[in-house]
């Protein structure tokens, strides 16, 4: 079927198909001898990758597993502030453990993989480069090669061998929460970059990963881990280019994708992983599964999945459940459900990669790379590359009367998120979601504001920053920075492309300054093109800055002229995505928006004036603005809410991932996986009845819920009780404490194996004193005793069909 109507790409695959196997013969005698000497147990152990939170070096000695990873937001000793030395020491410890045969392992050096997707982004002090969407706009293959080499050197400096990048996704629907990880919405730039990145990383002796095979960016409605519905020809043609280019550059690993293809999970697809990728495209490295990706195959669990191995997965990322996985896989081999030849093939591929990286020589990570300890992490050289990337990635979308670049020799006001490096860096930055960071978490980094301030000061101008746009002396011009709060993966999925439909803070600031007669340059920090017609209309100039990272001076390089009023650097960024003129596809909301405001390739040059029609764009959304629902938590905490714990010693401690406890330690919150990663929270109270501890979601500003209350909306919490309360439990809603209303829900909490819904009408909270026009804390749980529950979804909604709504007490 594949070769019925071949186009160029498919023809290439087809021409290879009749010959099996087309990958290089597995005839390395050293590897074959190694494998011949291994027991089945040692072989399966080689195929396992565990996460550093869930395995110790001692266990590596005992079980001899082949690989470890650190997931997003996971650090040595779970310490966010782990030093480079801590990383290297842990790498050495795991490495030494893998060589130790005293408990029966094969003694093969372990390989450590990490998500260095925009720099070595799990490490404090690393250079954080713009996310891929910005690099796509820069359209500069040499630049991405420089970035890949710099990233690989920083990774090597921590003793790590393997990077889970490049993402070669082609993002077709901007509602996808991983759009920013893609260089483009079509093949050209992805094809041009994939080989460059792979080569540059691997020249540093660091393995690269082309991910996520295949069709991750083509899912229905842009739903993360969803279903890509295409013929095989279209799938390869629209989403395949990165793999063929990466393989041509000898990429050592490919990661399987969470998505399905026409309803079938990729992780279990023999046709795609073995027939197409390995036999068809001739990929002879190894395929790694994604985080518990095997568990999503019907009939499999995180602990067991013969189908994935049979489909062609060679290394299995089982972060937590690797021990039962090992036992169960051995039993499957014993029962003949997995052939020994498949195991031998997988182990050959893994050992071959280790050999190509030089790992089999057995040198410790600390002595393997010249980069270790040489101060390359966050080096001036790497930061200069990042700064270049920032200035080349910015796309000037609107420029009335050629306003930009600005003279630095004037009085400039900077407002909004200009001084927040965390927001400028987005997801996959220190933490998985990129939340919970402050500027202090970026030593050596420069915020957009600081970058502007340095150049303005040097040119003799004056500059002030105020978050809300207030000022004392009327400025000559204002730069307002606004954009998306950080997110990663499915937590960033959205239903339509409206930007900040609820608060519109950036727009308000722009309009206020304009009303005062001040020209405004809008700088938009975003992981994707969004429908921002109102913001574009309101501002005089509008710059798409994507997620630039730690080197904010790159923004000043193009926004400002030099001290002699000359252009410093022209705007080089051109859209690598279409930019929408509508919030949804008005014909069919399942499809991507096809009403395009700025086409692929668009971007103005410095001083070039834009079209007048950019003052009068349609601002009317297709999707009704009046939300029938305010989501607080679904797969993750939704903006503008943030999770906190508190007790009398500290009422407000941010939950930013991992396990966080209250100050007295009587309440903890942690992330748990229910259907997908971190889509639940476990809340545990261990108090002795004497003092309250609480968990809550809160926003910086109050939200008006009166329209929802008129629709009889309720706060709906889906939960599972794990431990009965030992003292009274209250659920509170605040309108900026002490404005507040509490309900006693002790009697409502029921133990059961099933998920339960607690639906509490907004009117009950109003009766208890809540001013529904300014709710800043939609849900706060508090008790002094013991209690444990899982929480999955929390929303304020008028859609209450099938729910038992509580009567007010
Ligand atoms: C883990 C992260 C990991 C992420 C992958 C989370 O549950 O905590 O470490 O990178 O899943 O999606
Ligand atoms: C992501 C991968 C990542 C892995 C390890 C997964 O959830 O999909 O891109 O490499 O986690 O953190």
XYZ file of C-alpha atoms in Angstrom, residues 52-555:
504
model
C 17.368 9.355 38.700
C 14.649 10.040 41.283
C 13.682 6.372 41.206
C 16.989 4.558 41.073
C 20.209 4.690 43.068
C 23.742 3.743 42.068
C 23.426 0.800 44.505
C 20.481 -0.478 42.481
C 22.490 -0.108 39.292
C 25.111 -2.390 40.820
C 22.384 -4.860 41.664
C 20.375 -4.764 38.434
C 22.872 -3.541 35.834
C 20.388 -1.424 33.927
C 21.622 0.204 30.733
C 20.512 3.802 31.058
C 19.215 6.598 33.232
C 17.563 9.910 32.490
C 16.725 12.991 34.448
C 13.238 14.135 33.532
C 12.205 17.769 33.322
C 12.645 19.337 36.754
C 14.644 16.440 38.166
C 18.076 17.101 39.614
C 20.788 15.328 41.603
C 19.459 14.813 45.132
C 16.256 16.492 43.901
C 18.056 19.763 44.540
C 17.064 22.455 42.055
C 20.286 24.272 42.936
C 22.546 21.289 42.351
C 25.970 22.518 41.211
C 27.810 21.339 38.122
C 29.990 19.348 40.506
C 26.879 17.621 41.921
C 25.832 16.605 38.421
C 29.280 15.261 37.578
C 29.541 13.380 40.860
C 26.220 11.708 40.287
C 27.222 10.781 36.735
C 30.444 9.284 38.072
C 28.567 7.390 40.774
C 26.139 5.820 38.308
C 28.957 5.091 35.924
C 31.087 3.380 38.570
C 28.055 1.387 39.663
C 27.463 0.183 36.116
C 31.019 -1.174 35.924
C 30.678 -3.063 39.196
C 30.093 -6.736 38.428
C 30.091 -7.888 42.038
C 26.382 -8.607 42.002
C 26.163 -10.226 38.613
C 25.679 -7.356 36.176
C 27.375 -7.325 32.780
C 29.532 -4.355 33.764
C 28.624 -2.283 30.710
C 28.925 1.507 31.131
C 25.584 3.211 31.629
C 24.345 6.007 29.350
C 22.580 9.083 30.763
C 20.053 11.061 28.710
C 18.621 14.525 29.371
C 16.161 16.981 27.838
C 18.564 19.714 26.804
C 15.982 21.102 24.398
C 16.974 24.791 24.492
C 20.338 24.668 26.122
C 21.094 22.432 29.110
C 17.858 23.649 30.584
C 17.699 21.566 33.756
C 20.879 23.094 35.120
C 21.071 26.349 37.047
C 23.456 28.753 35.306
C 23.231 27.113 31.879
C 22.771 29.209 28.761
C 19.092 29.106 27.813
C 18.609 29.533 24.069
C 15.372 30.546 22.352
C 12.923 27.682 21.988
C 12.777 26.055 18.573
C 9.927 28.164 17.245
C 12.177 31.224 17.495
C 15.057 29.404 15.841
C 12.726 28.535 12.978
C 12.053 32.246 12.491
C 15.793 32.884 12.415
C 16.079 30.414 9.529
C 19.834 30.119 9.939
C 21.226 26.549 9.817
C 24.713 27.636 10.901
C 23.224 29.319 13.950
C 21.350 26.194 15.037
C 24.504 24.153 14.547
C 26.360 26.585 16.824
C 23.581 26.305 19.404
C 23.571 22.516 19.220
C 27.340 22.378 19.690
C 27.201 24.791 22.623
C 24.370 22.836 24.220
C 26.259 19.580 23.771
C 29.347 21.096 25.412
C 27.301 22.255 28.406
C 25.743 18.796 28.666
C 29.157 17.164 28.436
C 30.361 19.453 31.209
C 27.903 17.762 33.583
C 29.029 14.267 32.627
C 25.926 13.453 30.582
C 26.164 11.596 27.257
C 22.902 11.950 25.450
C 20.421 14.694 24.557
C 16.717 14.127 23.835
C 16.737 16.633 20.966
C 16.198 17.809 18.263
C 12.437 17.794 18.208
C 11.699 17.579 14.504
C 7.932 17.857 14.896
C 5.979 19.756 12.283
C 3.321 21.574 14.291
C 0.144 21.795 12.260
C -2.285 23.139 14.847
C -1.074 25.949 17.107
C -3.408 24.800 19.867
C -0.849 22.087 20.605
C 1.013 22.731 23.857
C 4.315 21.715 22.239
C 4.100 24.069 19.273
C 7.147 25.992 20.524
C 9.267 22.857 20.420
C 8.778 22.778 16.647
C 10.884 24.856 14.269
C 8.057 25.260 11.812
C 4.615 24.257 10.642
C 6.028 22.769 7.427
C 8.976 20.754 6.228
C 11.515 23.175 4.747
C 13.223 24.582 7.801
C 12.845 21.385 9.833
C 14.561 19.498 7.029
C 17.323 22.086 6.831
C 17.923 22.022 10.588
C 17.582 18.367 11.598
C 20.869 17.147 10.166
C 22.746 20.259 11.328
C 21.695 19.779 14.929
C 22.405 16.060 14.952
C 25.843 16.493 13.420
C 26.813 19.344 15.704
C 25.810 17.469 18.858
C 27.368 14.219 17.837
C 30.626 15.914 16.824
C 30.884 16.772 20.507
C 30.503 13.062 21.231
C 27.013 13.501 22.622
C 24.217 11.357 21.204
C 21.278 13.215 19.664
C 17.650 12.070 19.473
C 15.246 12.800 16.661
C 11.818 12.959 18.316
C 8.944 12.156 18.521
C 8.530 9.550 15.844
C 6.153 10.221 14.096
C 3.293 12.645 13.629
C 3.437 14.276 17.097
C 2.620 17.666 15.569
C -0.219 16.398 13.422
C -2.757 15.267 15.985
C -6.470 15.908 15.721
C -7.239 19.371 17.167
C -3.601 19.692 18.207
C -4.255 17.533 21.249
C -0.998 16.450 22.860
C -0.452 12.697 22.686
C -3.548 12.561 20.465
C -4.373 10.875 17.194
C -2.793 11.732 13.847
C -5.207 10.827 11.094
C -3.393 10.589 7.806
C -2.599 8.072 5.123
C 0.869 6.606 5.388
C 2.011 8.637 2.408
C 0.794 11.872 3.992
C 2.232 10.949 7.357
C 5.679 10.459 5.880
C 5.451 13.385 3.543
C 4.150 15.894 6.115
C 5.966 14.662 9.209
C 8.877 12.575 7.990
C 11.493 15.008 6.800
C 13.246 15.394 10.144
C 13.824 11.668 10.415
C 15.230 11.135 6.954
C 17.555 14.121 7.444
C 18.583 13.076 10.942
C 19.289 9.539 9.754
C 21.342 10.890 6.878
C 23.386 12.645 9.574
C 23.748 9.338 11.448
C 21.527 10.186 14.371
C 22.186 7.661 17.109
C 18.732 7.529 18.671
C 15.092 8.169 17.819
C 12.346 8.605 20.409
C 8.920 7.096 19.779
C 5.961 9.406 20.089
C 3.066 9.342 22.524
C 0.613 9.979 19.706
C -1.434 7.432 17.829
C -1.586 7.005 14.103
C -5.149 6.398 12.945
C -6.049 5.168 16.402
C -3.019 2.990 16.997
C -0.401 4.040 19.552
C 2.942 4.644 17.865
C 4.767 2.858 20.664
C 3.149 -0.407 19.590
C 3.402 0.012 15.841
C 5.658 -2.544 14.169
C 4.787 -1.045 10.781
C 6.127 2.366 11.661
C 8.979 1.591 14.023
C 10.420 -1.475 12.372
C 9.179 -1.488 8.788
C 9.394 2.228 8.058
C 11.978 3.627 10.431
C 14.449 0.789 10.690
C 14.020 -1.192 7.508
C 12.669 1.553 5.262
C 14.726 4.531 6.349
C 17.681 2.404 7.367
C 17.905 3.674 10.941
C 20.500 1.548 12.703
C 20.746 3.329 16.039
C 18.288 2.541 18.827
C 14.697 3.585 19.431
C 13.862 4.800 22.929
C 10.285 4.938 24.163
C 8.892 8.092 25.720
C 8.070 8.525 29.419
C 5.800 5.592 30.307
C 4.720 5.647 26.674
C 4.459 1.858 26.616
C 1.761 1.957 29.299
C -0.594 3.740 26.908
C -0.781 0.783 24.541
C -4.020 -1.129 25.115
C -3.197 -4.303 27.006
C 0.086 -2.922 28.340
C 0.992 -1.180 31.568
C 4.002 0.865 32.616
C 5.447 -2.358 34.002
C 4.914 -4.647 31.101
C 4.676 -4.401 27.354
C 5.885 -7.126 25.062
C 4.131 -5.410 22.175
C 6.379 -2.342 22.346
C 9.545 -4.411 22.271
C 8.167 -6.520 19.474
C 7.229 -3.366 17.577
C 10.881 -2.335 17.662
C 11.414 -0.238 20.795
C 14.968 -0.997 21.901
C 15.351 0.991 25.067
C 12.380 1.403 27.342
C 11.943 4.604 29.335
C 10.292 3.226 32.459
C 11.171 6.038 34.841
C 9.727 4.526 37.974
C 8.558 0.944 37.411
C 11.750 -0.467 35.938
C 12.057 -3.224 38.505
C 8.732 -4.979 37.819
C 9.302 -4.231 34.134
C 12.521 -6.210 34.219
C 10.873 -9.188 35.924
C 7.851 -9.194 33.657
C 9.854 -8.854 30.466
C 11.992 -11.816 31.496
C 8.836 -13.868 31.993
C 7.581 -12.824 28.548
C 10.806 -13.980 26.960
C 10.572 -17.212 28.910
C 7.053 -17.750 27.561
C 8.181 -17.017 24.027
C 6.190 -13.777 23.733
C 9.355 -11.919 22.785
C 11.923 -13.661 20.602
C 15.534 -13.749 21.729
C 16.542 -12.468 18.289
C 14.582 -9.262 18.991
C 16.335 -8.834 22.326
C 19.719 -9.425 20.726
C 18.938 -6.871 18.028
C 17.951 -4.271 20.625
C 21.034 -4.905 22.744
C 23.281 -4.774 19.684
C 21.863 -1.379 18.770
C 22.327 -0.045 22.295
C 25.870 -1.332 22.621
C 26.718 -0.041 19.185
C 25.645 3.474 20.192
C 27.625 3.210 23.406
C 30.624 2.115 21.409
C 30.325 4.948 18.909
C 30.264 7.406 21.813
C 33.379 5.800 23.212
C 31.574 4.725 26.358
C 32.736 1.146 26.166
C 36.257 2.304 26.945
C 35.019 2.699 30.484
C 36.394 6.162 31.244
C 34.479 7.935 34.013
C 32.235 10.832 32.942
C 34.436 13.287 34.829
C 37.443 12.292 32.746
C 35.663 11.533 29.486
C 34.873 14.995 28.244
C 37.354 17.793 28.114
C 34.454 20.106 28.845
C 33.977 18.814 32.398
C 34.892 21.463 34.915
C 36.139 23.850 32.230
C 33.539 26.517 32.924
C 31.585 26.094 29.707
C 28.244 26.153 31.528
C 26.810 29.569 30.777
C 30.101 30.734 29.262
C 30.363 34.150 27.628
C 30.893 32.460 24.284
C 27.677 30.466 24.563
C 25.718 33.457 25.781
C 26.907 35.421 22.760
C 25.475 32.721 20.496
C 22.206 32.824 22.401
C 22.065 36.585 22.111
C 22.612 36.348 18.371
C 19.799 33.787 18.231
C 17.482 36.108 20.119
C 18.024 39.016 17.772
C 17.710 36.835 14.672
C 14.502 35.212 15.910
C 12.429 38.340 16.532
C 9.813 38.996 13.893
C 8.569 42.533 13.390
C 4.889 42.150 12.537
C 3.701 45.757 12.666
C 5.634 48.992 12.483
C 3.465 52.084 12.015
C 5.374 54.912 10.371
C 8.584 52.939 10.743
C 8.673 53.549 14.532
C 11.108 50.692 15.276
C 14.065 50.699 15.860
C 13.862 53.337 18.553
C 16.453 55.902 19.384
C 17.983 55.000 22.756
C 18.514 58.661 23.512
C 15.030 59.389 24.801
C 12.856 58.724 27.822
C 11.669 55.133 27.549
C 9.145 53.365 29.741
C 9.240 49.576 29.917
C 6.194 47.717 31.252
C 4.710 44.270 31.693
C 6.768 41.071 31.880
C 10.000 42.660 30.646
C 11.911 41.782 33.787
C 10.939 38.113 34.084
C 13.514 35.705 32.663
C 11.355 32.732 33.598
C 8.468 33.874 31.428
C 10.901 34.685 28.611
C 12.259 31.141 28.818
C 8.965 29.215 28.841
C 8.496 25.531 29.608
C 11.357 23.040 29.953
C 13.331 25.596 31.939
C 14.773 24.407 35.269
C 11.394 22.895 36.061
C 9.444 20.762 33.602
C 6.646 23.292 33.212
C 9.021 26.245 33.471
C 6.993 27.580 36.389
C 8.261 28.539 39.820
C 11.426 30.336 38.674
C 12.618 33.807 39.604
C 15.409 35.870 38.034
C 17.704 34.621 40.789
C 17.392 31.150 39.218
C 19.229 32.469 36.140
C 22.660 33.553 37.334
C 24.478 35.150 34.411
C 21.225 35.700 32.511
C 19.863 39.086 31.443
C 16.213 40.056 31.363
C 14.778 41.953 28.419
C 14.502 45.029 30.622
C 18.104 44.831 31.811
C 19.296 44.458 28.225
C 17.363 47.544 27.179
C 18.479 49.499 30.226
C 22.169 48.822 29.588
C 22.002 50.149 26.043
C 19.811 53.130 26.883
C 22.091 54.129 29.735
C 25.153 53.796 27.494
C 23.525 56.049 24.878
C 22.572 58.721 27.399
C 18.818 58.125 27.382
C 16.648 57.405 30.387
C 14.650 54.279 31.056
C 12.233 53.138 33.752
C 10.429 49.927 34.441
C 6.983 49.614 35.921
C 4.986 46.421 35.669
C 1.614 48.111 35.210
C 2.764 51.006 33.010
C 2.500 53.789 35.594
C 5.109 56.532 35.378
C 6.163 59.815 36.944
C 7.597 61.685 33.962
C 5.732 61.138 30.763
C 7.869 58.905 28.538
C 8.584 59.556 24.857
C 7.836 55.949 24.024
C 6.836 52.764 25.834
C 7.800 49.127 25.358
C 5.164 46.777 26.744
C 6.132 43.128 27.111
C 3.347 40.577 27.578
C 2.681 36.975 26.710
C 1.957 33.439 27.723
C 2.886 32.031 31.125
C 5.190 28.992 30.865
C 3.822 25.529 30.154
C 5.040 22.225 28.731
C 3.428 19.405 26.793
C -0.321 18.765 27.181
C -0.585 21.309 29.960
C -0.214 23.937 27.268
C -2.963 22.606 25.012
C -5.655 25.177 24.322
C -9.056 24.998 22.755
C -8.816 28.120 20.608
C -6.154 30.706 19.780
C -7.461 33.637 21.823
C -4.655 35.138 23.865
C -5.441 35.842 27.494
C -9.180 36.080 26.870
C -9.901 36.554 30.567
C -7.507 39.187 31.888
C -6.246 41.057 28.791
C -3.646 42.741 30.970
C -1.167 43.451 28.212
C -3.880 44.976 26.059
C -5.071 47.169 28.893
C -1.588 48.515 29.501
C -1.045 49.217 25.802
C -4.402 51.000 25.540
C -3.833 53.052 28.673
C -0.463 54.316 27.429
C -1.842 55.011 23.958
C -4.714 56.983 25.467
C -2.092 59.127 27.193
C -0.539 59.873 23.814
C 2.502 57.626 24.169
C 3.652 55.540 21.188
C 3.802 51.855 22.176
C 5.945 48.978 20.990
C 4.433 45.623 21.969
C 6.795 42.707 22.528
C 4.937 39.415 22.598
C 6.440 36.424 24.428
C 4.746 33.339 23.136
C 5.157 29.678 22.401
C 3.004 29.942 19.300
C 1.238 32.273 16.929
C -1.943 33.408 18.684
C -4.918 35.490 17.706
C -3.886 38.921 19.021
C -5.708 41.231 16.623
C -6.795 43.547 19.438
C -3.241 43.885 20.699
C -1.920 44.477 17.172
C -4.529 47.167 16.548
C -3.722 48.900 19.807
C 0.071 48.999 19.515
C 2.091 51.104 17.079
C 4.630 48.363 16.590
C 4.337 44.676 17.370
C 7.198 42.207 17.720
C 6.808 38.433 18.030
C 9.661 37.565 20.398
C 8.747 33.871 20.989
C 10.500 32.423 24.050
C 13.938 34.019 23.855
C 15.564 32.581 27.008
C 18.244 34.088 29.204
C 19.926 36.524 26.837
C 17.466 39.390 26.832
C 19.964 41.903 25.365
C 19.234 40.375 21.989
C 15.902 42.180 22.111
